[in-house]
Coordinates of C-alpha atoms in Angstrom, one line a residue:
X1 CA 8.1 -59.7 -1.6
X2 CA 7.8 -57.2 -4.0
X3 CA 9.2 -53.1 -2.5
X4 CA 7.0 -50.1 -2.9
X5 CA 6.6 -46.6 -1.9
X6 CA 3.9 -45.5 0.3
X7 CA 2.4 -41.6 -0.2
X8 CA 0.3 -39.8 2.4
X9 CA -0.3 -36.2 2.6
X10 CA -2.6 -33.7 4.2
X11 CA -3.8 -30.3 3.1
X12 CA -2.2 -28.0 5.6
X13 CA 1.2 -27.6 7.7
X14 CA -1.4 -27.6 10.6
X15 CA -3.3 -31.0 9.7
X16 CA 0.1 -32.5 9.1
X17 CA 0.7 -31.6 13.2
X18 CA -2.1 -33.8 14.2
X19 CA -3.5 -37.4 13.8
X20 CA -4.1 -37.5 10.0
X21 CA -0.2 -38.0 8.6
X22 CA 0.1 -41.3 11.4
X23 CA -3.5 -42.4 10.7
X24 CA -2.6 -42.9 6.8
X25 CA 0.6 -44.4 7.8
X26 CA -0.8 -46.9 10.2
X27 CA -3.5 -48.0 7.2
X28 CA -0.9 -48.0 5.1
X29 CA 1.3 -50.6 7.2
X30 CA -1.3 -52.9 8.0
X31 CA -2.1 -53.0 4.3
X32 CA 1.2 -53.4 3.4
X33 CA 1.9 -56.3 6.3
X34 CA -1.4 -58.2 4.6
X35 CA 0.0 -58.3 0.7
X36 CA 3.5 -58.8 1.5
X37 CA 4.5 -55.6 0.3
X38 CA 8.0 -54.1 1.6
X39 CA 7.9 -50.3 2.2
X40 CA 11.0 -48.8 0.8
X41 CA 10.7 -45.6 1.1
X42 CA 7.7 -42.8 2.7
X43 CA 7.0 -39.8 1.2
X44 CA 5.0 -37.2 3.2
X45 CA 3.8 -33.9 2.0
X46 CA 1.9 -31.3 3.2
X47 CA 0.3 -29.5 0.3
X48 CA -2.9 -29.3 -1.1
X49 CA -3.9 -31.6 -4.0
X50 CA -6.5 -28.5 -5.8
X51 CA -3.3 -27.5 -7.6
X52 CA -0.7 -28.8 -9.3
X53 CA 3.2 -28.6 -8.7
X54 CA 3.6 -30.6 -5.4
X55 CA 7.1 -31.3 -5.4
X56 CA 7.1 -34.5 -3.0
X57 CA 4.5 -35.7 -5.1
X58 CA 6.3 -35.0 -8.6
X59 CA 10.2 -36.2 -7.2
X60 CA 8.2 -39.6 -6.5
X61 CA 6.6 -40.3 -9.7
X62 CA 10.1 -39.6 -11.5
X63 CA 11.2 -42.3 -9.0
X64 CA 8.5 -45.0 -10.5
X65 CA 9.0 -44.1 -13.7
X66 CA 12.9 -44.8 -13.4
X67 CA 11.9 -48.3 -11.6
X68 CA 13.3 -47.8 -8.3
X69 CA 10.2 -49.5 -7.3
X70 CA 7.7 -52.1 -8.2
X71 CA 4.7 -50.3 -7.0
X72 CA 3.0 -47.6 -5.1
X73 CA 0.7 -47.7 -2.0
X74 CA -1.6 -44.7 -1.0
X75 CA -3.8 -44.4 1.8
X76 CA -6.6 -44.2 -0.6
X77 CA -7.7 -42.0 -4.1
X78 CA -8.8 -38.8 -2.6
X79 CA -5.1 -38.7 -0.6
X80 CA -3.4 -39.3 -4.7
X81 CA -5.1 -36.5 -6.5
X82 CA -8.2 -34.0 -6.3
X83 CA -7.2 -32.5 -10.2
X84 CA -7.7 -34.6 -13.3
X85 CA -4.3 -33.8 -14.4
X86 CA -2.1 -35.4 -11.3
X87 CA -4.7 -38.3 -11.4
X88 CA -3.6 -38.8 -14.8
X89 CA 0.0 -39.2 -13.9
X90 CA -0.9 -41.9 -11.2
X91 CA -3.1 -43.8 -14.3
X92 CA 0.1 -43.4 -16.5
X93 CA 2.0 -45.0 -14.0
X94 CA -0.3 -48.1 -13.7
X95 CA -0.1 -48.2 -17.7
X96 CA 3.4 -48.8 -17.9
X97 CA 3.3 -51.5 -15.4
X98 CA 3.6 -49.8 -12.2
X99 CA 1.1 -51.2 -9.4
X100 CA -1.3 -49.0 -7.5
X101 CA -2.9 -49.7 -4.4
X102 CA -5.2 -47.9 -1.9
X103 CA -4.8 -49.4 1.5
X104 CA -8.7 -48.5 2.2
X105 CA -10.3 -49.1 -0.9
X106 CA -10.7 -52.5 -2.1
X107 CA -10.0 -52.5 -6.1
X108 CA -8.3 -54.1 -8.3
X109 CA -6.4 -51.0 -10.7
X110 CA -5.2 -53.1 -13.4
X111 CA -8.9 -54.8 -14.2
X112 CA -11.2 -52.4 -16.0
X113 CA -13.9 -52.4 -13.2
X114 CA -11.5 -51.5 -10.9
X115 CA -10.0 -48.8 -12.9
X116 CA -13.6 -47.4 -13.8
X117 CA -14.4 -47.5 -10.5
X118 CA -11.1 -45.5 -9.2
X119 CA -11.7 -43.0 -11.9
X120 CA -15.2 -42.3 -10.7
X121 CA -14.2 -42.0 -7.6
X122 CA -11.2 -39.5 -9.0
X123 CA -14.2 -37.5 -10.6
X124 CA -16.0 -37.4 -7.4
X125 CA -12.8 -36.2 -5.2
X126 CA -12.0 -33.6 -8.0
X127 CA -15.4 -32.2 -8.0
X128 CA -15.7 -32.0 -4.0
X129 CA -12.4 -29.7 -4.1
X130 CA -14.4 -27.6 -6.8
X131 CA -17.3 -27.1 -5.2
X132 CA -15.0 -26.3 -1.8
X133 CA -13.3 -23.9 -3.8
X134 CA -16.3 -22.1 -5.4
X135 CA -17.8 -22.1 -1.4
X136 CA -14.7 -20.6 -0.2
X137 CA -14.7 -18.1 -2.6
X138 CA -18.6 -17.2 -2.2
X139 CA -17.7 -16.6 1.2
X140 CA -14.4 -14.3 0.8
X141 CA -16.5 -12.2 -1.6
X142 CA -19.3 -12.2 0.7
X143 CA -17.0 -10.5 3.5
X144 CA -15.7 -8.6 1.0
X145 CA -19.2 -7.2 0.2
X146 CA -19.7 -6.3 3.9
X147 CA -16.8 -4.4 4.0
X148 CA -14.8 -6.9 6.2
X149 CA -11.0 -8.4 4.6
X150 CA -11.2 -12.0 5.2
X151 CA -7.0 -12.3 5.0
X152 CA -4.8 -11.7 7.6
X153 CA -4.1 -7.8 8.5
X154 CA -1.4 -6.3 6.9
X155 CA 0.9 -4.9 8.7
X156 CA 0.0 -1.8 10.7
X157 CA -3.5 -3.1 11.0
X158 CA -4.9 -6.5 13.8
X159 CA -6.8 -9.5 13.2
X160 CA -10.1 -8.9 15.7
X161 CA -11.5 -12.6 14.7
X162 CA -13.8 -13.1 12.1
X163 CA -16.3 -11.1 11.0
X164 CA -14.7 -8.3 12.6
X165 CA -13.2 -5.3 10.7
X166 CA -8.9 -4.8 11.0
X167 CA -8.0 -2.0 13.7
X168 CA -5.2 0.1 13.5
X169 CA -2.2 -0.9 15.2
X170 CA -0.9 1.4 18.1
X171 CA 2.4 0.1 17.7
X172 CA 2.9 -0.4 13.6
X173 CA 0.5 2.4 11.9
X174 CA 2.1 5.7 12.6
X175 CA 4.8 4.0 10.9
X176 CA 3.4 2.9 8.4
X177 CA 1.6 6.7 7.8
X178 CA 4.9 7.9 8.0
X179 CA 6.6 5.6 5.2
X180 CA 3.5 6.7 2.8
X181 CA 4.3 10.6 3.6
X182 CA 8.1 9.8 3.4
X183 CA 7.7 8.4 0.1
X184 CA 5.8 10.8 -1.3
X185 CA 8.0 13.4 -1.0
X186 CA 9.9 11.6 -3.7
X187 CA 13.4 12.0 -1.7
X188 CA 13.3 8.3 -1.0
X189 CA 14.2 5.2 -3.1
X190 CA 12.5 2.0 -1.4
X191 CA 16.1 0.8 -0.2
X192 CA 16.5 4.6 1.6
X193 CA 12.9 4.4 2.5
X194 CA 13.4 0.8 4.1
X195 CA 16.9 1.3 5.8
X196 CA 14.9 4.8 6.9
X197 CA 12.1 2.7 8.5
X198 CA 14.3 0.0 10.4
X199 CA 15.8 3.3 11.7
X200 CA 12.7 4.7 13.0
X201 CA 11.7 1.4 14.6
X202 CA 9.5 -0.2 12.4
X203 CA 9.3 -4.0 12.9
X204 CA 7.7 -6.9 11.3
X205 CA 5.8 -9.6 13.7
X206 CA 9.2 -11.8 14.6
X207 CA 10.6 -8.0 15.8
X208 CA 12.1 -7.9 12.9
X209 CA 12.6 -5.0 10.7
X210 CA 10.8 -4.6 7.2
X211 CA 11.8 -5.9 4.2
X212 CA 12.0 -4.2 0.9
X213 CA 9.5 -6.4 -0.8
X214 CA 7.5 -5.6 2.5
X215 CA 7.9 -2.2 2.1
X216 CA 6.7 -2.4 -1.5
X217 CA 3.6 -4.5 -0.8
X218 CA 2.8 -1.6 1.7
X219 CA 2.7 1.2 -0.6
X220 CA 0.8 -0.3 -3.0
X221 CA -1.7 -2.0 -1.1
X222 CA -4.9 0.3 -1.5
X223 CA -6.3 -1.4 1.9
X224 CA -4.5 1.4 3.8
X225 CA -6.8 4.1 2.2
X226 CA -9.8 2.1 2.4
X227 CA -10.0 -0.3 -0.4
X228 CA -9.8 -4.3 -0.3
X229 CA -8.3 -5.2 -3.7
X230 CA -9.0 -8.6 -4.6
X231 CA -5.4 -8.9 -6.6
X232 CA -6.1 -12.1 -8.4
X233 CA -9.5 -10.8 -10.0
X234 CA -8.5 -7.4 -10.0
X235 CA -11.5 -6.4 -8.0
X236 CA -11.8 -3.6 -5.1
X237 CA -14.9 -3.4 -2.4
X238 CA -15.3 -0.7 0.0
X239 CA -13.8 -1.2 3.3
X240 CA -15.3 -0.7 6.5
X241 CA -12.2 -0.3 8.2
X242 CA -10.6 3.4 9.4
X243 CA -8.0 4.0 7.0
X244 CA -4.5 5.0 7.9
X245 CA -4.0 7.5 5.1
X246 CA -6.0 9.4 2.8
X247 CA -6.7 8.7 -1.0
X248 CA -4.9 11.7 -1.8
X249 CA -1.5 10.6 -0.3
X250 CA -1.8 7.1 -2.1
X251 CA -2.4 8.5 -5.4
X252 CA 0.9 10.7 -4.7
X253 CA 2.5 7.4 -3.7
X254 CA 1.8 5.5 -6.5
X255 CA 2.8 8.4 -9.0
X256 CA 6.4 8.8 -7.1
X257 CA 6.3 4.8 -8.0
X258 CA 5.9 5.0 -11.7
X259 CA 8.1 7.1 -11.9
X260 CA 6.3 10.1 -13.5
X261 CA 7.8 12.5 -10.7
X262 CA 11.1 13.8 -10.4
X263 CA 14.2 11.5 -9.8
X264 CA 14.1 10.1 -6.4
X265 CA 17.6 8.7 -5.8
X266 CA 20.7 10.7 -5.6
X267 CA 24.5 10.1 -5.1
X268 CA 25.2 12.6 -2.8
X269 CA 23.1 13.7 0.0
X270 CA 23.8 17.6 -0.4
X271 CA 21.7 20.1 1.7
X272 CA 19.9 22.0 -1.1
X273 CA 20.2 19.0 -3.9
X274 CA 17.2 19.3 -5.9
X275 CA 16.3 22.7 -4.1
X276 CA 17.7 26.2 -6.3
X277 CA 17.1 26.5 -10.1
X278 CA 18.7 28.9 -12.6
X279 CA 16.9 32.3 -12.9
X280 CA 17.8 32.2 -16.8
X281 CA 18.0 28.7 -17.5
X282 CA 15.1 27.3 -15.0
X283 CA 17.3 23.5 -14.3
X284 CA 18.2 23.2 -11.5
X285 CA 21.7 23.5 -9.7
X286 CA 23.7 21.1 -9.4
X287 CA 25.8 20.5 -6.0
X288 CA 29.1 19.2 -6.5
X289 CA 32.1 18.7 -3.8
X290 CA 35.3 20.4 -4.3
X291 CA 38.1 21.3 -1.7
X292 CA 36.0 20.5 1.7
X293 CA 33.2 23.2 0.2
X294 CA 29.7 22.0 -1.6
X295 CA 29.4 24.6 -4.8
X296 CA 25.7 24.9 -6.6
X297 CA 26.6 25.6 -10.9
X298 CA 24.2 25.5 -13.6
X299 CA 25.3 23.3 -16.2
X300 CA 23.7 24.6 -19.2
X301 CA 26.5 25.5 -21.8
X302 CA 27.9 29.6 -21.4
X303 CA 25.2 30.4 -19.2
X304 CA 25.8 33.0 -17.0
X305 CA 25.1 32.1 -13.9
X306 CA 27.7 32.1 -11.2
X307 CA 28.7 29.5 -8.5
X308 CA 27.2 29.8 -5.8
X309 CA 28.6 27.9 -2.4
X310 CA 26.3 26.2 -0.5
X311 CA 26.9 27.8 2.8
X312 CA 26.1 31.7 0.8
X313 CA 22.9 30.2 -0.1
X314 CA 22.6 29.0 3.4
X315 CA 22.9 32.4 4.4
X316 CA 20.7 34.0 2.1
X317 CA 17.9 31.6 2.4
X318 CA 18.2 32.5 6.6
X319 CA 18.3 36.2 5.7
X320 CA 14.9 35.9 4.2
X321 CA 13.1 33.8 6.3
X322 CA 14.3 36.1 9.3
X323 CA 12.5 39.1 7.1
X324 CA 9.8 37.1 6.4
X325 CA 9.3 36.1 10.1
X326 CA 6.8 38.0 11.6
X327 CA 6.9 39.5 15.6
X328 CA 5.5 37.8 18.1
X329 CA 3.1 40.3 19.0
X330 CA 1.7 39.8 15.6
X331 CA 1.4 35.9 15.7
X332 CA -0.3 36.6 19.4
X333 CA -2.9 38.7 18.3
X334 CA -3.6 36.2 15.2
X335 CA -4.2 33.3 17.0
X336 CA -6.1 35.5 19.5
X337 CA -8.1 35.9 16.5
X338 CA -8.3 32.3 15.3
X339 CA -9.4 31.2 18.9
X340 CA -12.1 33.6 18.7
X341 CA -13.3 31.9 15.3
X342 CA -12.7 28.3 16.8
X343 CA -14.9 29.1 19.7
X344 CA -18.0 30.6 17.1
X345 CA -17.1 27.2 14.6
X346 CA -20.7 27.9 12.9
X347 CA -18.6 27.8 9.4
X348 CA -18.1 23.7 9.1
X349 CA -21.3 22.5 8.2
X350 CA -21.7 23.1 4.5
X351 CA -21.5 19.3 3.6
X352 CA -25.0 19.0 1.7
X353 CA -23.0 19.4 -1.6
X354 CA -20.8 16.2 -0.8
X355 CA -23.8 14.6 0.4
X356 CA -25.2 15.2 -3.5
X357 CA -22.2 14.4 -5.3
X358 CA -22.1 11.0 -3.3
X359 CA -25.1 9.9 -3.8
X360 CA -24.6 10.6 -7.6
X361 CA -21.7 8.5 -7.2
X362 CA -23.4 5.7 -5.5
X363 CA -26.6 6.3 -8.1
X364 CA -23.5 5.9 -11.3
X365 CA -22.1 2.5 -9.5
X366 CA -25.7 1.3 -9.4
X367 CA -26.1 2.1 -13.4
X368 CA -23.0 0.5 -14.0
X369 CA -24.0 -3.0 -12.0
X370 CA -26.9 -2.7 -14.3
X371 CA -25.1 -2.6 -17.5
X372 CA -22.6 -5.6 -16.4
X373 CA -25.6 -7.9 -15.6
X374 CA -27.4 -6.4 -19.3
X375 CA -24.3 -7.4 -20.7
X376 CA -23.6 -3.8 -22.2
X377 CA -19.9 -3.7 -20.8
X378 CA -17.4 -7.1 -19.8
X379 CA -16.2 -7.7 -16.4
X380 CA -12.3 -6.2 -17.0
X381 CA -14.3 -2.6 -18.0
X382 CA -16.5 -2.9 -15.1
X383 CA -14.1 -3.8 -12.7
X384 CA -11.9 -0.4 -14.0
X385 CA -14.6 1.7 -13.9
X386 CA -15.9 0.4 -10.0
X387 CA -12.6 1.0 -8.9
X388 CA -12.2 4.6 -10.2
X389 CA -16.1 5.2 -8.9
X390 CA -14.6 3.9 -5.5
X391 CA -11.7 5.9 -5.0
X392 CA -14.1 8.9 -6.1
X393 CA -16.6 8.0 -3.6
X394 CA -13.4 7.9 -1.2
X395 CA -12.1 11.0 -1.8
X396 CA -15.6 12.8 -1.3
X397 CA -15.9 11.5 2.1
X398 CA -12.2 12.5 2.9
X399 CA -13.3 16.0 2.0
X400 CA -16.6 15.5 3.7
X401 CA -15.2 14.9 6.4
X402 CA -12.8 17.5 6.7
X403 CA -15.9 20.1 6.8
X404 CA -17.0 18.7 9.2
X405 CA -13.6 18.4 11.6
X406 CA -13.6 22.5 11.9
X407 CA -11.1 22.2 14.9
X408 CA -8.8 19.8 13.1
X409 CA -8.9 22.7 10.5
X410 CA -8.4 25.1 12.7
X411 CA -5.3 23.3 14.1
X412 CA -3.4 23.4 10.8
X413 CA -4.2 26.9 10.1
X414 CA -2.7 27.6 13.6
X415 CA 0.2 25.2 13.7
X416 CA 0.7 27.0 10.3
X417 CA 0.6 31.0 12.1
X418 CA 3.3 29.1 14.6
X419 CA 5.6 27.9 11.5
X420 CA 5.5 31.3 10.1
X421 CA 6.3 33.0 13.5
X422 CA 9.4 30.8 13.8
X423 CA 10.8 30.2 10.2
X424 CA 14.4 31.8 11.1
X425 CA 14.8 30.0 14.4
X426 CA 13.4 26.6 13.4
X427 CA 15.9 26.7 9.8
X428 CA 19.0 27.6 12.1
X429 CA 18.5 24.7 14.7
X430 CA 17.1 22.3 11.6
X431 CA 19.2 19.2 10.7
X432 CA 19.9 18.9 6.5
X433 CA 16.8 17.3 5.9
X434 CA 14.3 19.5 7.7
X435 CA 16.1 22.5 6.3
X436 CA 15.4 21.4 2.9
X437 CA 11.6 20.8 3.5
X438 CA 11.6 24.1 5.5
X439 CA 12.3 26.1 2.2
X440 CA 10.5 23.6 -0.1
X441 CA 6.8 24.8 2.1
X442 CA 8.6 28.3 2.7
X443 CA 8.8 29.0 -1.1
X444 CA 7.2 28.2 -4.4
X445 CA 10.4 29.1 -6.5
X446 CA 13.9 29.5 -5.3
X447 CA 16.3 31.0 -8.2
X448 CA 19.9 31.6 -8.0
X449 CA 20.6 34.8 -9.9
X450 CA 23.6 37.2 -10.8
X451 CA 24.7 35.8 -7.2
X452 CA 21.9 36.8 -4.7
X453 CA 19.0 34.6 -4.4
X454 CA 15.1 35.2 -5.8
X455 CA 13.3 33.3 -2.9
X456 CA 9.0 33.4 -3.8
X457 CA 7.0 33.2 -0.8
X458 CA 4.7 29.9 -0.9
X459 CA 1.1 30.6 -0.9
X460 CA 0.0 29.7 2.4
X461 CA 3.2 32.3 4.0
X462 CA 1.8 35.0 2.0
X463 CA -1.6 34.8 3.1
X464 CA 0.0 34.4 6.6
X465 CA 1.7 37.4 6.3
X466 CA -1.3 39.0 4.8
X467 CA -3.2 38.2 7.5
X468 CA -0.5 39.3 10.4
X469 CA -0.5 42.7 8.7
X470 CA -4.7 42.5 9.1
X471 CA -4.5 41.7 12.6
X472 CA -1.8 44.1 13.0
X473 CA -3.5 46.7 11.5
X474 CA -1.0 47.8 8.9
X475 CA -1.6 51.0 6.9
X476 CA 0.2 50.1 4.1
X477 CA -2.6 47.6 3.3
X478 CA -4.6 48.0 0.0
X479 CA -7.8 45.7 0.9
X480 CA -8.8 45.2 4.2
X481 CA -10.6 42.0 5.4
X482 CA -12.1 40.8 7.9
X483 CA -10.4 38.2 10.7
X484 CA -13.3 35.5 9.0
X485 CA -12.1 36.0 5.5
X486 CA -8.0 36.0 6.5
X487 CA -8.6 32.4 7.8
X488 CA -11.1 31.4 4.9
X489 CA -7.6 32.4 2.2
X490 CA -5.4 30.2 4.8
X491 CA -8.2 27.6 4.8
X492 CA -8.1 27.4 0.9
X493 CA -4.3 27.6 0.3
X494 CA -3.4 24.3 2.9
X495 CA -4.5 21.6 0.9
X496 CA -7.0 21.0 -2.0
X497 CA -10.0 19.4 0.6
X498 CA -9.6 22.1 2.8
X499 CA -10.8 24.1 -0.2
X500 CA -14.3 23.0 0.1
X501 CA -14.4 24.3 3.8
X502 CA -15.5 27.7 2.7
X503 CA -16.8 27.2 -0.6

């Protein structure tokens, strides 16, 4: 009685759970029962045959080759190989004297009608994967088309069953908004940014928290901002999907990533690293530790500059947001004012322009699907220019659609009257972290010089402040302007869509 393996294997982990694995096993053992065959070893995998690499598969044929058996029995050809070059292996096998049987096809492989007839049937297995494969894909891109990702949500986002669009997760997407805008800033390093989020309480589906390589799939997945990238092809399709963040933060994202922003990773985690430049030498001022006290130098060879400690520039930054804080009477009557604007709102509707530059977009993508099929450009150039049409086409309905949220507008502007109305307070009770952002938005330069500081007001404080003394009715005021036109300014300085509010 001669000893042989027997192979079976099913496509999926979840197929393997069923009937198919015992079915094949059973045909096997009846077969082998009929020819006297002695099964001396099973070996099962779970893998699909499309590709090549299945290890099960490859530890077995080194196996035969080395004679540890006098044969092989399968449950029958399409179970051995669906690509030409594994089916090659198994005829290799039967070349150098190695017998191959199929429990349910009756064949002889060592005649040459038998092997013609296996190879045919070979052809006919490979080609049913193909065509399988080129179905499946026609029908991921046709999802893709509609708008609709036809993978599994990422996280921060839920599976609502096919042909349904991904929904923001209650639980998971204000994290995940907050690890984008954390990263942004450029203070993290994706280790800070991930031990930062497992802090904060994001979790991964076992209740886990994130990963690093998690982490780093997130940021530069351009789903979140409303883009399904097709990574293998390199192509995007507009999603239908409500984004978690806008374009604008992505882009900030991925330039923090390659590295084209300022060093995100620092030894020491010093109050005002990164914070105070030079007033001569414009680098910035180095913290460094020495006897239980934090000093800021500049390290530019006989400059001039003194040391400064870091609890006199502490001081001195409070001192001038105090003066910069204006009364609360002022900040009253302001959003007195603002409320009265909110309630008229007759300034948001000016979106006819984006309507335009849309549909030139749309109008451009069409004249570039024209040229691919003419033949004018190739596929990589196409797919590089669709994606940079797309991610215009998303940023003009982000700012579209910040004209037309007046009141989220409005909020801003106010919650930004309220941060200038409490600048002292909220830096004294501030933890390191928030008293560094407080002066980064507070000021657009902050310059250590002769030992006294040379804070600038940011833009959006000046106009504040500008506008306070409007409302307040200061006569020291060159220009007046009306309450309309002091909330147009602040409109304009906030961020660059907000711009196109008033335009």
């Amino acid at each position: 009685m001669k000893t042989c393996f027997a192979y079976v294997r099913v496509s999926t982990v979840r197929q393997g759970d069923g009937v198919s694995l015992e079915a094949q096993k059973e045909a096997i053992g009846h077969f082998a029962a009929q020819n006297e065959i002695k099964i001396s070893k099973w070996f099962e995998e779970k893998e699909t045959a499309a590709k090549r690499g299945r290890p099960v598969f490859t530890d077995m044929l080194r196996l035969l080759k080395a004679r540890k058996a006098d044969g092989l029995v399968i449950h029958k050809i399409d179970r051995s190989a669906r690509n030409f070059a594994d089916w090659a292996r198994i005829g290799d096998l039967s070349d150098a004297g190695i017998d191959i049987h199929f429990a349910t096809e009756s064949l002889d492989f060592r005649s040459r009608g038998g092997r013609l007839t296996a190879d045919i049937q070979a052809v006919i297995a490979a080609d049913y994967i193909r065509n399988l494969r080129e179905e499946t894909r026609k029908g991921i891109r046709g999802r893709l088309k509609q708008g609709l990702f036809p993978f599994s949500a990422p996280i921060g986002y839920l599976n609502q069953g096919k042909g349904k669009p991904k929904t923001p997760d209650p639980e998971r997407a204000p994290f995940v908004r907050e690890a984008f805008q954390l990263y942004a800033t450029g203070e993290y390093s994706l280790p800070s940014l991930t031990d930062e989020m497992a802090l904060r309480g994001l979790r991964n589906g076992g209740g886990k928290p994130v990963s690093r390589h998690c982490i780093e799939r997130m940021l530069d997945n351009p789903f979140y901002h409303g883009i399904c990238l097709l990574r293998d092809t390199g192509e995007a399709f507009q999603g239908i999907h409500e984004p978690l963040i806008s374009t604008a933060l992505f882009e900030q994202v991925q330039l923090v990533r390659s590295n084209r922003t300022k060093k995100k990773v620092t030894k020491h985690n010093h109050r005002f690293r990164g914070l105070f430049e030079c007033a001569i030498c414009r680098t910035s001022m180095v913290p460094e530790l020495q006897k239980a006290h934090v000093y800021y130098r500049c390290h530019t060879k006989g400059c001039p500059t003194p040391i400064m400690r870091e609890d006199r520039l502490e001081e001195a930054a409070h001192s001038e947001l105090a003066r910069l804080t204006p009364s609360s009477s002022s900040i009253g009557k302001l959003l007195a004012g603002l409320e009265e604007v909110r309630k008229d709102n007759h300034y948001v509707q000016r979106v006819s322009g984006f309507d335009m530059q849309i549909q030139r977009v749309d109008e451009r993508h069409q004249r570039l699907t024209d040229a691919l099929i003419d033949e004018l450009i190739d596929k990589p150039d196409y797919e590089a220019r669709k994606l940079a049409l797309m991610n215009e086409r998303s940023r003009l309905q982000y700012a579209r659609s910040c004209v037309l949220a007046g009141d989220e507008v409005l909020d801003r502007i106010e919650e930004a009257i309220r941060t200038a109305g409490s600048l002292a307070t909220t830096f004294t009770h501030a933890n390191q972290q928030e008293q560094r952002e407080l002066l980064r938005i507070a000021f657009s330069n902050l310059l250590v010089a002769d030992k006294k500081l040379e804070l600038e007001p940011s833009e959006w404080l000046s106009e504040v402040s500008d506008a306070v003394s409007c409302t307040s009715g200061d006569p020291l005021r060159e220009t007046n302007r009306t309450l309309r036109e002091n909330i147009e300014r602040l409109a304009k300085c906030m961020s660059m869509n907000d711009v196109r509010l008033f335009m």
